[in-house]
Amino acid sequence: MELPVIVSAVSLVLFLAMSLPICVAMGLSVALALFVGDLPPEFMMQKMYMALDSFPLLAVPLFILSGEIMQKGTMANALLSFSRSLVGHIHGGMAHISVLTSLFYGALCGSAPATVAAVGGIMIPAMEKDNYPLRYATAVNTTAGCLGVLIPPSVPLIIYGTQANISISDLFIAGVGPGIFVGGLLIVMGYIVCRWKHYGNMQPKASAKERLRMLAKSGHALVVPVVVLGGIYGGVVTPTEAGAIAAIYALIVEVFLTKAIGLKGIYEVLWSTFISTATIFIIVAPATALGQLLLIYNTPDIVSNMLSGIIGNKYLLLSAIIIILLITGTFLDTISNIVLLTPLFMPALTQAGVDPVHFGVIMITALAIGFLTPPVGVNLFVGCGISKLSIEELSASILPFLAILIGARFVIAFVPELSIGLVPVR
């Protein structure tokens, strides 16, 4: 292994151990590698600039913007009311409402922490009031928030598509089945646990008329995933164009139709979008530079050779990679993992005959668990902020949900039809 690669790897670990921000740690590790290597110092700036000079990446701020508008406006509450009318009367109904609303909301914003903040901010206090233990209510909503990165449009899927140079439209379509599958597992688990432990009060069953009224009330919100996924699936628009349509549509609805957002609200929405976008891009740029550095020194081939003994069995290979992703997801955020590990794993996966679209879904679903594990479990911090529980208390309560999610990852990996069954053959 080349000296610059060793220097970058060792320095990155040391910088992370020193609790430096991830973007700073990666940038410094690249700079040190350039210092001991033979690449010009301009390499880092060029690669960081090129990482952000990408048309598909424009979809990221656009979908973040549309999600912020809907969270600030009326759409999140409308989806919550519609979910309540569908499943509120079942054992564990409030838990099912959280999962179902997270599924709907994930199709609007594509962000796990935003889904926890929007849905959990409403549902955690409501569940506690309805005789659910606070720890259970927080664990359900924190876990259900992970659906925000599985159900398209998903920001991590966009980042993966740009790194793997594959169709983001195909990735969006492939993410639907696994998202629904994981959501269904969480609903089944909620039903069993709540019936067994007698959590929550039974809600009255909504009439057909009431459900239709709630459907009509949430119609503005439900139009978004239909337009976005329908336009992409039909080949009418690209994901970036779909993001622009979603943002403009949400703005028109919330500003002019419902009038839920005024000038001050627009400013707050734009500011939140700027912060969220900058947080993502400031990681993507140095991570791409570090990834390119590893690529130049043939690190992917080294990784491929290390995995050569199991390449002949793609299921064994996928199992090994999932375990690696589960480990790296505990100390690196999702975006950093995607940018760094995608080029490293891709040669071995290609040699093993793994579909890159299928692997994209596997990777995102595996890394989604990182939102629930310290020290970088963003969903945990959002959930604790809402419930005022400690990280230790919530981490313990979330363990059964983690077991369900880890099991689901292996099912998604070993049953590719869940992911690529709807993807059109190119």
mmCIF file of N, CA, C and O in Angstrom, residues 4 30 50 82 109-110 155 169 319 339 350 384 395 406:
data_model
loop_
_atom_site.group_PDB
_atom_site.id
_atom_site.type_symbol
_atom_site.label_atom_id
_atom_site.label_comp_id
_atom_site.label_asym_id
_atom_site.label_seq_id
_atom_site.Cartn_x
_atom_site.Cartn_y
_atom_site.Cartn_z
ATOM 1 N N PRO A 4 1.127 7.614 0.772
ATOM 2 C CA PRO A 4 0.056 8.613 0.941
ATOM 3 C C PRO A 4 -1.255 8.011 1.435
ATOM 4 O O PRO A 4 -1.973 8.653 2.224
ATOM 5 N N VAL A 30 -6.330 14.519 3.479
ATOM 6 C CA VAL A 30 -5.938 14.658 2.068
ATOM 7 C C VAL A 30 -4.710 15.554 1.948
ATOM 8 O O VAL A 30 -3.753 15.251 1.204
ATOM 9 N N MET A 50 -14.844 20.018 -8.392
ATOM 10 C CA MET A 50 -15.519 19.114 -9.332
ATOM 11 C C MET A 50 -16.593 18.288 -8.633
ATOM 12 O O MET A 50 -17.603 17.929 -9.247
ATOM 13 N N PHE A 82 -54.483 12.003 8.175
ATOM 14 C CA PHE A 82 -54.878 10.942 7.247
ATOM 15 C C PHE A 82 -54.418 9.579 7.760
ATOM 16 O O PHE A 82 -55.179 8.601 7.735
ATOM 17 N N CYS A 109 -39.664 14.674 1.899
ATOM 18 C CA CYS A 109 -38.453 15.426 2.240
ATOM 19 C C CYS A 109 -37.165 14.650 2.010
ATOM 20 O O CYS A 109 -36.118 15.263 1.801
ATOM 21 N N GLY A 110 -37.178 13.306 2.077
ATOM 22 C CA GLY A 110 -35.975 12.516 1.802
ATOM 23 C C GLY A 110 -34.888 12.611 2.855
ATOM 24 O O GLY A 110 -33.745 12.286 2.593
ATOM 25 N N VAL A 155 -32.024 11.868 -0.228
ATOM 26 C CA VAL A 155 -30.760 12.577 -0.434
ATOM 27 C C VAL A 155 -29.579 11.597 -0.519
ATOM 28 O O VAL A 155 -28.750 11.708 -1.425
ATOM 29 N N SER A 169 -32.877 8.000 -11.139
ATOM 30 C CA SER A 169 -34.271 7.602 -11.340
ATOM 31 C C SER A 169 -34.474 6.137 -10.988
ATOM 32 O O SER A 169 -35.444 5.771 -10.310
ATOM 33 N N SER A 319 -22.870 -9.916 2.630
ATOM 34 C CA SER A 319 -22.935 -10.010 4.094
ATOM 35 C C SER A 319 -21.730 -9.323 4.734
ATOM 36 O O SER A 319 -21.869 -8.574 5.724
ATOM 37 N N VAL A 339 -19.583 8.411 -0.033
ATOM 38 C CA VAL A 339 -18.565 8.978 -0.922
ATOM 39 C C VAL A 339 -17.250 8.212 -0.815
ATOM 40 O O VAL A 339 -16.568 7.987 -1.824
ATOM 41 N N THR A 350 -18.801 -5.455 -8.870
ATOM 42 C CA THR A 350 -18.945 -5.673 -10.314
ATOM 43 C C THR A 350 -18.434 -7.055 -10.696
ATOM 44 O O THR A 350 -19.059 -7.777 -11.479
ATOM 45 N N CYS A 384 -33.995 12.679 21.343
ATOM 46 C CA CYS A 384 -33.714 13.105 22.724
ATOM 47 C C CYS A 384 -34.088 14.570 22.927
ATOM 48 O O CYS A 384 -34.551 14.956 24.007
ATOM 49 N N SER A 395 -30.986 4.915 23.640
ATOM 50 C CA SER A 395 -30.195 3.865 22.982
ATOM 51 C C SER A 395 -30.619 2.482 23.443
ATOM 52 O O SER A 395 -30.719 1.542 22.643
ATOM 53 N N ILE A 406 -31.713 -4.572 11.244
ATOM 54 C CA ILE A 406 -30.562 -5.338 10.755
ATOM 55 C C ILE A 406 -31.035 -6.577 10.011
ATOM 56 O O ILE A 406 -30.515 -6.913 8.932
#
